[in-house]
Short mmCIF file of N, CA, C and O in Angstrom, two decimals:
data_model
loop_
_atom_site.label_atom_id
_atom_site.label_comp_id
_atom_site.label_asym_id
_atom_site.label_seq_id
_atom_site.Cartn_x
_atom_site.Cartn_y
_atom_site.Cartn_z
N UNK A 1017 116.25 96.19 112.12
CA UNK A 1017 115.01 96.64 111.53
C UNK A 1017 115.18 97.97 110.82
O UNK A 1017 114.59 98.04 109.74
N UNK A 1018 115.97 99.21 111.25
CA UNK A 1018 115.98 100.17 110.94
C UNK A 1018 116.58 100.18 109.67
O UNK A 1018 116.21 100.93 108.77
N UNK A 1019 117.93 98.97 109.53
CA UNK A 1019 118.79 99.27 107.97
C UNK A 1019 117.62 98.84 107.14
O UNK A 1019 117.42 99.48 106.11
N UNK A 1020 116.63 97.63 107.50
CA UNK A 1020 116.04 97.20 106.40
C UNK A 1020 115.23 98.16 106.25
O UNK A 1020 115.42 98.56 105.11
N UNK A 1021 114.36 98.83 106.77
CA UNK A 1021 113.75 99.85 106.16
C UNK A 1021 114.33 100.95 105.48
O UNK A 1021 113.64 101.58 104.67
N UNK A 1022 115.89 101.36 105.77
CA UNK A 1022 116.76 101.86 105.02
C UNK A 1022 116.66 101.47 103.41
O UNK A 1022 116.69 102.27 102.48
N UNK A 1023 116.56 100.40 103.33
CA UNK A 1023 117.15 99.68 102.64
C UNK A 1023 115.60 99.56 101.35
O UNK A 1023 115.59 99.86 100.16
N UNK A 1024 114.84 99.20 101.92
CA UNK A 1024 113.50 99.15 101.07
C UNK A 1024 112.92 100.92 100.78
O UNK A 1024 112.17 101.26 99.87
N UNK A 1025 113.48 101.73 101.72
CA UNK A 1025 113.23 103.33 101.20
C UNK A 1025 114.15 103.37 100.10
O UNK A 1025 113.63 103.91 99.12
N UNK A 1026 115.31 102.99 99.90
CA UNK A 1026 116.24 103.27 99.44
C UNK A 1026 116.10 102.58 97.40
O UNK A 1026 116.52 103.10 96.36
N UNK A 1027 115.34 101.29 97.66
CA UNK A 1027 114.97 100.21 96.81
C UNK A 1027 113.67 100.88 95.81
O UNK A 1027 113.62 101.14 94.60
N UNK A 1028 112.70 101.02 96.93
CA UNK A 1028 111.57 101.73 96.69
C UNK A 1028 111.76 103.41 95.51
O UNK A 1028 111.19 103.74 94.47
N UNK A 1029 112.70 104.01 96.25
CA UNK A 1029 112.92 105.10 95.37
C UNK A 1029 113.71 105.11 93.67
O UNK A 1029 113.62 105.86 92.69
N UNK A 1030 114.35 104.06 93.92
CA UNK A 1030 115.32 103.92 92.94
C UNK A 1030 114.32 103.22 91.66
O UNK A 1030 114.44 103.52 90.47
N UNK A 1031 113.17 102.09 92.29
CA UNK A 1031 111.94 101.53 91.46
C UNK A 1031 111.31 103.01 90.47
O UNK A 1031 111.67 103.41 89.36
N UNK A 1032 110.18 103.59 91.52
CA UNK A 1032 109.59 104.54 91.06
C UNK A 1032 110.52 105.59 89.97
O UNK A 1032 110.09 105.91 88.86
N UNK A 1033 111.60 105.95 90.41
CA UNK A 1033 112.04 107.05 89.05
C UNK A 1033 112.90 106.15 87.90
O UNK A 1033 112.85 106.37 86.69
N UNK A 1034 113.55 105.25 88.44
CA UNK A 1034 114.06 104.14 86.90
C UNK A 1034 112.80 103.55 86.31
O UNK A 1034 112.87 102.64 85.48
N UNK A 1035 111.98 103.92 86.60
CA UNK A 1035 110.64 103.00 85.77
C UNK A 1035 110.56 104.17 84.43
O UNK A 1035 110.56 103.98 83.22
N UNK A 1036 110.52 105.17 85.08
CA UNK A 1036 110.73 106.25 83.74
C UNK A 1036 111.74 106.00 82.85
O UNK A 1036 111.35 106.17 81.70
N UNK A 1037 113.00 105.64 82.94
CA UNK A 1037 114.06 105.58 82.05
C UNK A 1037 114.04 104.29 81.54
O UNK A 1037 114.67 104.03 80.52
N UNK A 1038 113.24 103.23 82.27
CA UNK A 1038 113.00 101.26 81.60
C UNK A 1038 111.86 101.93 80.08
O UNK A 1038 111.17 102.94 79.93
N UNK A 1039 112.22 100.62 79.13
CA UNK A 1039 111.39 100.16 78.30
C UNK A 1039 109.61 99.82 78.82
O UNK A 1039 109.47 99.16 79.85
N UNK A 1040 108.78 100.14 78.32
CA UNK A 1040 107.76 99.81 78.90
C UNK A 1040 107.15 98.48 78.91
O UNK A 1040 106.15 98.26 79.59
N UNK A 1041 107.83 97.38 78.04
CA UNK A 1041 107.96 96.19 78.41
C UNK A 1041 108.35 95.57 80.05
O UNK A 1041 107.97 94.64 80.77
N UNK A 1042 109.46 96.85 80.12
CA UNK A 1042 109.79 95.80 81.68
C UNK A 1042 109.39 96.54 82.85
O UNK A 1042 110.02 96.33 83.89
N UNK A 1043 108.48 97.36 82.84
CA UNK A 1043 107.83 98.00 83.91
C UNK A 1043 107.00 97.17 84.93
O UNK A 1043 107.15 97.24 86.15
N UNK A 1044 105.79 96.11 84.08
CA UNK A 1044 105.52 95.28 85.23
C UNK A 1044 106.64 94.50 86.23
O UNK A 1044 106.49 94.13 87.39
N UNK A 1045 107.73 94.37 85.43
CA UNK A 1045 108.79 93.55 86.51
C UNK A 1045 109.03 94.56 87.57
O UNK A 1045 109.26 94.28 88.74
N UNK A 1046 108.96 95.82 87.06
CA UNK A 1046 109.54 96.89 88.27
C UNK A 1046 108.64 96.41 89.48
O UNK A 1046 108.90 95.71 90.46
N UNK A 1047 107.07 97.30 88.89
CA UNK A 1047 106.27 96.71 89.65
C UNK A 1047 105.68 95.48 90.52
O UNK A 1047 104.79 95.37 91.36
N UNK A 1048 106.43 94.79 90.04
CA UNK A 1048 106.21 93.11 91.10
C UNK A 1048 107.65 93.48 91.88
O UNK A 1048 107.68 93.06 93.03
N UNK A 1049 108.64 94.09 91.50
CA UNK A 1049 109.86 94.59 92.68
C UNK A 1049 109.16 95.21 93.93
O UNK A 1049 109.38 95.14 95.14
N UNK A 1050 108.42 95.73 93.32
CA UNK A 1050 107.96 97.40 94.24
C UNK A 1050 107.50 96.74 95.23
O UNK A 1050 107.77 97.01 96.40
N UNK A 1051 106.35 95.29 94.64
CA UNK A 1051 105.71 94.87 95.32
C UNK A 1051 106.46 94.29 96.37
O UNK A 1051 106.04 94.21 97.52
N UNK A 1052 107.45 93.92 96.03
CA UNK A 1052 107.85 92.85 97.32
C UNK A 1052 108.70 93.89 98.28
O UNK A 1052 108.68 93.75 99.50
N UNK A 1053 109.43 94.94 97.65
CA UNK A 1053 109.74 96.02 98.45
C UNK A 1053 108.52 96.48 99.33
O UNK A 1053 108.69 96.99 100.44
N UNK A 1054 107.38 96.29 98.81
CA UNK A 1054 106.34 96.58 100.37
C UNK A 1054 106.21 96.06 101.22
O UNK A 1054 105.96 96.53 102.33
N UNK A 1055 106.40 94.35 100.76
CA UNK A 1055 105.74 93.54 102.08
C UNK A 1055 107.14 93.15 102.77
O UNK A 1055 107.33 92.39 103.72
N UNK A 1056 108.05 93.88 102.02
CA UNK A 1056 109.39 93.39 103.07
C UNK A 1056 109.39 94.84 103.73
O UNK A 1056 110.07 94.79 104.76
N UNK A 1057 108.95 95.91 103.54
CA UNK A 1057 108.81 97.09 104.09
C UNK A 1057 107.56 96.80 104.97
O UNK A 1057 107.88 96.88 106.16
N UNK A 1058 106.33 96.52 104.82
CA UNK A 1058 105.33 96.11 105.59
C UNK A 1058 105.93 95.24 106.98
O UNK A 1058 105.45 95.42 108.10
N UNK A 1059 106.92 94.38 106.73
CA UNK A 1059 107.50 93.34 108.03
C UNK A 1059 108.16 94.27 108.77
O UNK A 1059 107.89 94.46 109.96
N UNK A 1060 108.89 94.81 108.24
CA UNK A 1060 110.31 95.88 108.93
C UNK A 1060 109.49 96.95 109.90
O UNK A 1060 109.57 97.20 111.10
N UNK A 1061 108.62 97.49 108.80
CA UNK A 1061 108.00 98.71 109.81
C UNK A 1061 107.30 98.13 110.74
O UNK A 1061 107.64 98.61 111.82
N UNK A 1062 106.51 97.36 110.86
CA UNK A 1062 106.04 96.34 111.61
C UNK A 1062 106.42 96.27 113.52
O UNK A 1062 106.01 96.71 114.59
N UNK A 1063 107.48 95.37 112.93
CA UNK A 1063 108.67 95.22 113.93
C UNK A 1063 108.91 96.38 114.69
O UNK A 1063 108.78 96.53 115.91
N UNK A 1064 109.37 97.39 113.61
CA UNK A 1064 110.35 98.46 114.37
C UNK A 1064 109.23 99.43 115.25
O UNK A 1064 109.50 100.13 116.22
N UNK A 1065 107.89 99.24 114.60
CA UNK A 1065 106.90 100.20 114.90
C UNK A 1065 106.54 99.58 116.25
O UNK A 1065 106.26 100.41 117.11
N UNK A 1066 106.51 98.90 116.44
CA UNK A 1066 106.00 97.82 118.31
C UNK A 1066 107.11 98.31 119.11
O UNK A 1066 106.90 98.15 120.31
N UNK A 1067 108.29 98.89 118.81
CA UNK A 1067 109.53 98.95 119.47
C UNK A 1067 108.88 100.22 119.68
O UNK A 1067 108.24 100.41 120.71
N UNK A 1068 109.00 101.26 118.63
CA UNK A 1068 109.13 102.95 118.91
C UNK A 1068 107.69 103.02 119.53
O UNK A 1068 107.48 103.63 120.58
N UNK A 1069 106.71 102.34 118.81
CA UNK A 1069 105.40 103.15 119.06
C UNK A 1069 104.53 101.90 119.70
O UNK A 1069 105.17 100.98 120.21
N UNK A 1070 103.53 101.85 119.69
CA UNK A 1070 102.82 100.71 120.43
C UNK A 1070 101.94 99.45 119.85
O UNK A 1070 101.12 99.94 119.07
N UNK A 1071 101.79 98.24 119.92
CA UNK A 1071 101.71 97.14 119.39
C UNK A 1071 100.45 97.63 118.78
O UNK A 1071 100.32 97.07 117.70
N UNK A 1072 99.53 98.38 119.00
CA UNK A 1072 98.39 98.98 117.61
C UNK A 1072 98.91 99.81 116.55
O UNK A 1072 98.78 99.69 115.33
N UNK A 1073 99.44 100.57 117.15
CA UNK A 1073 100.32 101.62 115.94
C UNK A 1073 100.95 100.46 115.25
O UNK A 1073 100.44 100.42 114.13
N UNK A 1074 101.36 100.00 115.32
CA UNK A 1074 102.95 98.67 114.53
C UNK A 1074 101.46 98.51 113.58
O UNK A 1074 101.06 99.08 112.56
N UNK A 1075 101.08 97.77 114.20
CA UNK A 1075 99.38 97.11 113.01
C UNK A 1075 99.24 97.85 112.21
O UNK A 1075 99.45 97.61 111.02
N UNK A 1076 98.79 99.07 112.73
CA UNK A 1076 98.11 99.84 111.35
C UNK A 1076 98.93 100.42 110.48
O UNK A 1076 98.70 100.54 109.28
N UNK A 1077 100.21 100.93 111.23
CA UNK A 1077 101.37 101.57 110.47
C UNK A 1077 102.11 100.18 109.45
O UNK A 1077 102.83 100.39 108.47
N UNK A 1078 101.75 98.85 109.94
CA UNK A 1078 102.13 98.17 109.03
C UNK A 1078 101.53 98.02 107.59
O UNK A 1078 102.03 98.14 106.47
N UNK A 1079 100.02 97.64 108.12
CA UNK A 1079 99.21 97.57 106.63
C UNK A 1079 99.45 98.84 106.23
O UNK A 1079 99.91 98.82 105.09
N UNK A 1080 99.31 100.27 106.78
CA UNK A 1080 99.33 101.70 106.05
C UNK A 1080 100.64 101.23 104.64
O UNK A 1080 100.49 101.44 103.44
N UNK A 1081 101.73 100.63 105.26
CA UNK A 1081 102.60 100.61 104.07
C UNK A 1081 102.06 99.97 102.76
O UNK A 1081 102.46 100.36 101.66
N UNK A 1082 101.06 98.90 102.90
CA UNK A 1082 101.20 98.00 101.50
C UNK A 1082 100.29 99.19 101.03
O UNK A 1082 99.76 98.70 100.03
N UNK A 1083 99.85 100.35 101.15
CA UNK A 1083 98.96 101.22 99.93
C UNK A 1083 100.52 102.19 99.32
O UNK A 1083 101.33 102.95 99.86
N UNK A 1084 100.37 101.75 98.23
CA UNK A 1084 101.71 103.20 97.37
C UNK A 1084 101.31 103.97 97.50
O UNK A 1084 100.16 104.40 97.61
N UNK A 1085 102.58 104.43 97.52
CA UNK A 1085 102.89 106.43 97.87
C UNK A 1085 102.52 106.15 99.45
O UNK A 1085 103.46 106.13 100.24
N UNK A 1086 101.54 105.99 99.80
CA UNK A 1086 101.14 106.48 101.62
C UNK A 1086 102.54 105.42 102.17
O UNK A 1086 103.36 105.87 102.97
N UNK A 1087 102.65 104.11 101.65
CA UNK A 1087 103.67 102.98 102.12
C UNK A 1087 105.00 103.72 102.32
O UNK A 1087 105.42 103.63 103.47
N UNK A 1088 105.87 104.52 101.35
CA UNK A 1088 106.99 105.09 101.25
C UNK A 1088 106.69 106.15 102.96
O UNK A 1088 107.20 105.96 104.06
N UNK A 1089 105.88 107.02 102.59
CA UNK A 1089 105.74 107.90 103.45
C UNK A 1089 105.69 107.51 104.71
O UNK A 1089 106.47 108.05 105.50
N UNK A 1090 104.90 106.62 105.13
CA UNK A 1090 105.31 105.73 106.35
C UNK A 1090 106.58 104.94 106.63
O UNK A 1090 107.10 104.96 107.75
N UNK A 1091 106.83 104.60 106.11
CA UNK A 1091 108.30 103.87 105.87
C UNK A 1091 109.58 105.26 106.63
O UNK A 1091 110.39 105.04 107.53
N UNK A 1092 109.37 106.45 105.99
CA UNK A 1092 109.70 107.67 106.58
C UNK A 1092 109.98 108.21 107.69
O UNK A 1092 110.94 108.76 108.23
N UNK A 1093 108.38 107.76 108.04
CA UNK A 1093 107.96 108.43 109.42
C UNK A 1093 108.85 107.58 110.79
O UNK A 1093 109.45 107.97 111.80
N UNK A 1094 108.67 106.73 110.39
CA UNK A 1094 109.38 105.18 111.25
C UNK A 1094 110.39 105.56 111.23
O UNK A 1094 110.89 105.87 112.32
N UNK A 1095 111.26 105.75 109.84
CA UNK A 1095 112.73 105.78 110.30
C UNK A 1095 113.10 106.39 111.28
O UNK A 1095 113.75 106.09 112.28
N UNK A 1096 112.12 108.25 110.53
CA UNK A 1096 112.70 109.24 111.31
C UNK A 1096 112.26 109.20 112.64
O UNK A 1096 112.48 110.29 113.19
N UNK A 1097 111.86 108.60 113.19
CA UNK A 1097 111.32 108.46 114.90
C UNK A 1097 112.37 107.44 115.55
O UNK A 1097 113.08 107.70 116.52
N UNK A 1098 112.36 105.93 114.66
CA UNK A 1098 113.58 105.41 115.27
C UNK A 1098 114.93 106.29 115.10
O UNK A 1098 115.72 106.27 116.05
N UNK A 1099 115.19 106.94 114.12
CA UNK A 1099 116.17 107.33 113.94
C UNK A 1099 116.71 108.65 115.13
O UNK A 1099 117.88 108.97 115.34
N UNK A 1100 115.48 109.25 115.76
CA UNK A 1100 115.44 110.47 116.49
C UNK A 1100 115.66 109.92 117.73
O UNK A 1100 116.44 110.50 118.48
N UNK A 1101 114.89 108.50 118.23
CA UNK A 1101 114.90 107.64 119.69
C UNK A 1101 116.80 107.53 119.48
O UNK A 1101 117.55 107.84 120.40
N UNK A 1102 117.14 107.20 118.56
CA UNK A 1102 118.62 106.45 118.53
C UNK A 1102 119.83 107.56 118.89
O UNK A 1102 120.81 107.41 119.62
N UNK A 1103 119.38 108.78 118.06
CA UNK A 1103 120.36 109.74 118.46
C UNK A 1103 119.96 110.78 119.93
O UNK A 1103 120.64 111.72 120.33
N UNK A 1104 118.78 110.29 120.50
CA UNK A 1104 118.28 110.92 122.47
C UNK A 1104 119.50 109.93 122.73
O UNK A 1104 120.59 110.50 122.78
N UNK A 1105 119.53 108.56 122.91
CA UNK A 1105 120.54 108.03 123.60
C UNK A 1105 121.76 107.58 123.16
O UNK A 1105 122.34 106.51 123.35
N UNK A 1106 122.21 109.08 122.24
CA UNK A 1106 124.25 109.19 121.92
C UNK A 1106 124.41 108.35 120.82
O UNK A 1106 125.63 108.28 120.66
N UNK A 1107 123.84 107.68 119.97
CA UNK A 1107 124.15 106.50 118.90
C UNK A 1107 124.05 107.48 117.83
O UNK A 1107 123.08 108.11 117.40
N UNK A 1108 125.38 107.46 117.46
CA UNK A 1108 125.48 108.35 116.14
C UNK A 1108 124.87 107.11 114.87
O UNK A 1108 124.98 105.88 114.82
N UNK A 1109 124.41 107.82 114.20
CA UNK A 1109 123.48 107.12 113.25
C UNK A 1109 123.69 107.71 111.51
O UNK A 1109 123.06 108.66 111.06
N UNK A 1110 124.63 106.94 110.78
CA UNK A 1110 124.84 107.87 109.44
C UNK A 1110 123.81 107.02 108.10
O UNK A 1110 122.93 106.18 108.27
N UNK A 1111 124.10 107.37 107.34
CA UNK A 1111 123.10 107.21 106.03
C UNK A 1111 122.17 106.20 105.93
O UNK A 1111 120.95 106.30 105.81
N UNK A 1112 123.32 104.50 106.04
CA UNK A 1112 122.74 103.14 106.81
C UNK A 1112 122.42 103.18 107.76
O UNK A 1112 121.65 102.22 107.74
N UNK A 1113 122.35 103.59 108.81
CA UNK A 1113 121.72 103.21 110.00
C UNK A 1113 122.50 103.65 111.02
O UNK A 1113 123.46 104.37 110.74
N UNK A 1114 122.25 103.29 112.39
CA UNK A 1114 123.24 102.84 113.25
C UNK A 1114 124.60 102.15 112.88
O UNK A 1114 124.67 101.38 111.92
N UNK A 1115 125.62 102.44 113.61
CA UNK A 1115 126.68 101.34 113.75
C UNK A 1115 126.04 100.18 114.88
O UNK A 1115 125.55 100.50 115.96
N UNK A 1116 126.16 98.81 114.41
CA UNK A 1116 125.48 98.08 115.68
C UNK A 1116 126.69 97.30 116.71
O UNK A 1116 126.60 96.28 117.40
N UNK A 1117 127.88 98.27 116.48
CA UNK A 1117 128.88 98.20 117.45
C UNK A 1117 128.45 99.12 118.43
O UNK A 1117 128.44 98.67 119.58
N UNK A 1118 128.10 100.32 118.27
CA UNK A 1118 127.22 101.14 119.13
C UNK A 1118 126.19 100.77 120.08
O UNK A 1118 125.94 101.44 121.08
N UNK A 1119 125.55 99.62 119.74
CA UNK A 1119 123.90 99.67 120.05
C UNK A 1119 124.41 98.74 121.25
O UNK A 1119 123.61 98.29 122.07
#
């Protein structure tokens, strides 16, 4: 759960500032990217959010993602909490994620 949210922060950012350097023809395509970068970010945080935090938090912190801009920022918050639970118990954790030889 944690790489994929890696992974859609990572997707997500690269959308928003290459939309500046695209033709403005192909911006809606960005935007239908973005989109699906949410609701695959909406599943991930989801998931990971019932683990760190509690099966209401997961809910709301899930829908919180499909609104832009607040979605990224949550997406964030998640990591950095799973990411903080992972390194309390010794799991060194670099750019991707965990090693899940570790876990």
């Amino acid at each position: 759960d944690l790489k994929g949210i890696l992974v859609c922060i990572l997707i997500y950012l690269i959308a928003v500032f290459g939309q500046f350097a695209l033709p403005a023809e192909i911006r809606p395509l960005v935007g239908l990217g973005v989109l699906f970068v949410g609701l695959a970010g909406t599943i991930f945080v989801f998931l990971l959010a019932m683990k760190v935090y509690s099966t209401a938090l997961g809910v709301l912190l899930g829908i919180l993602t499909l609104i832009p801009c607040i979605g990224l920022i949550v997406l964030l918050v998640v990591n950095g909490k799973a990411t903080g639970i992972l390194r309390q118990n010794g799991i060194k954790v670099g750019l991707l994620g965990a090693n899940l030889s570790e876990v």
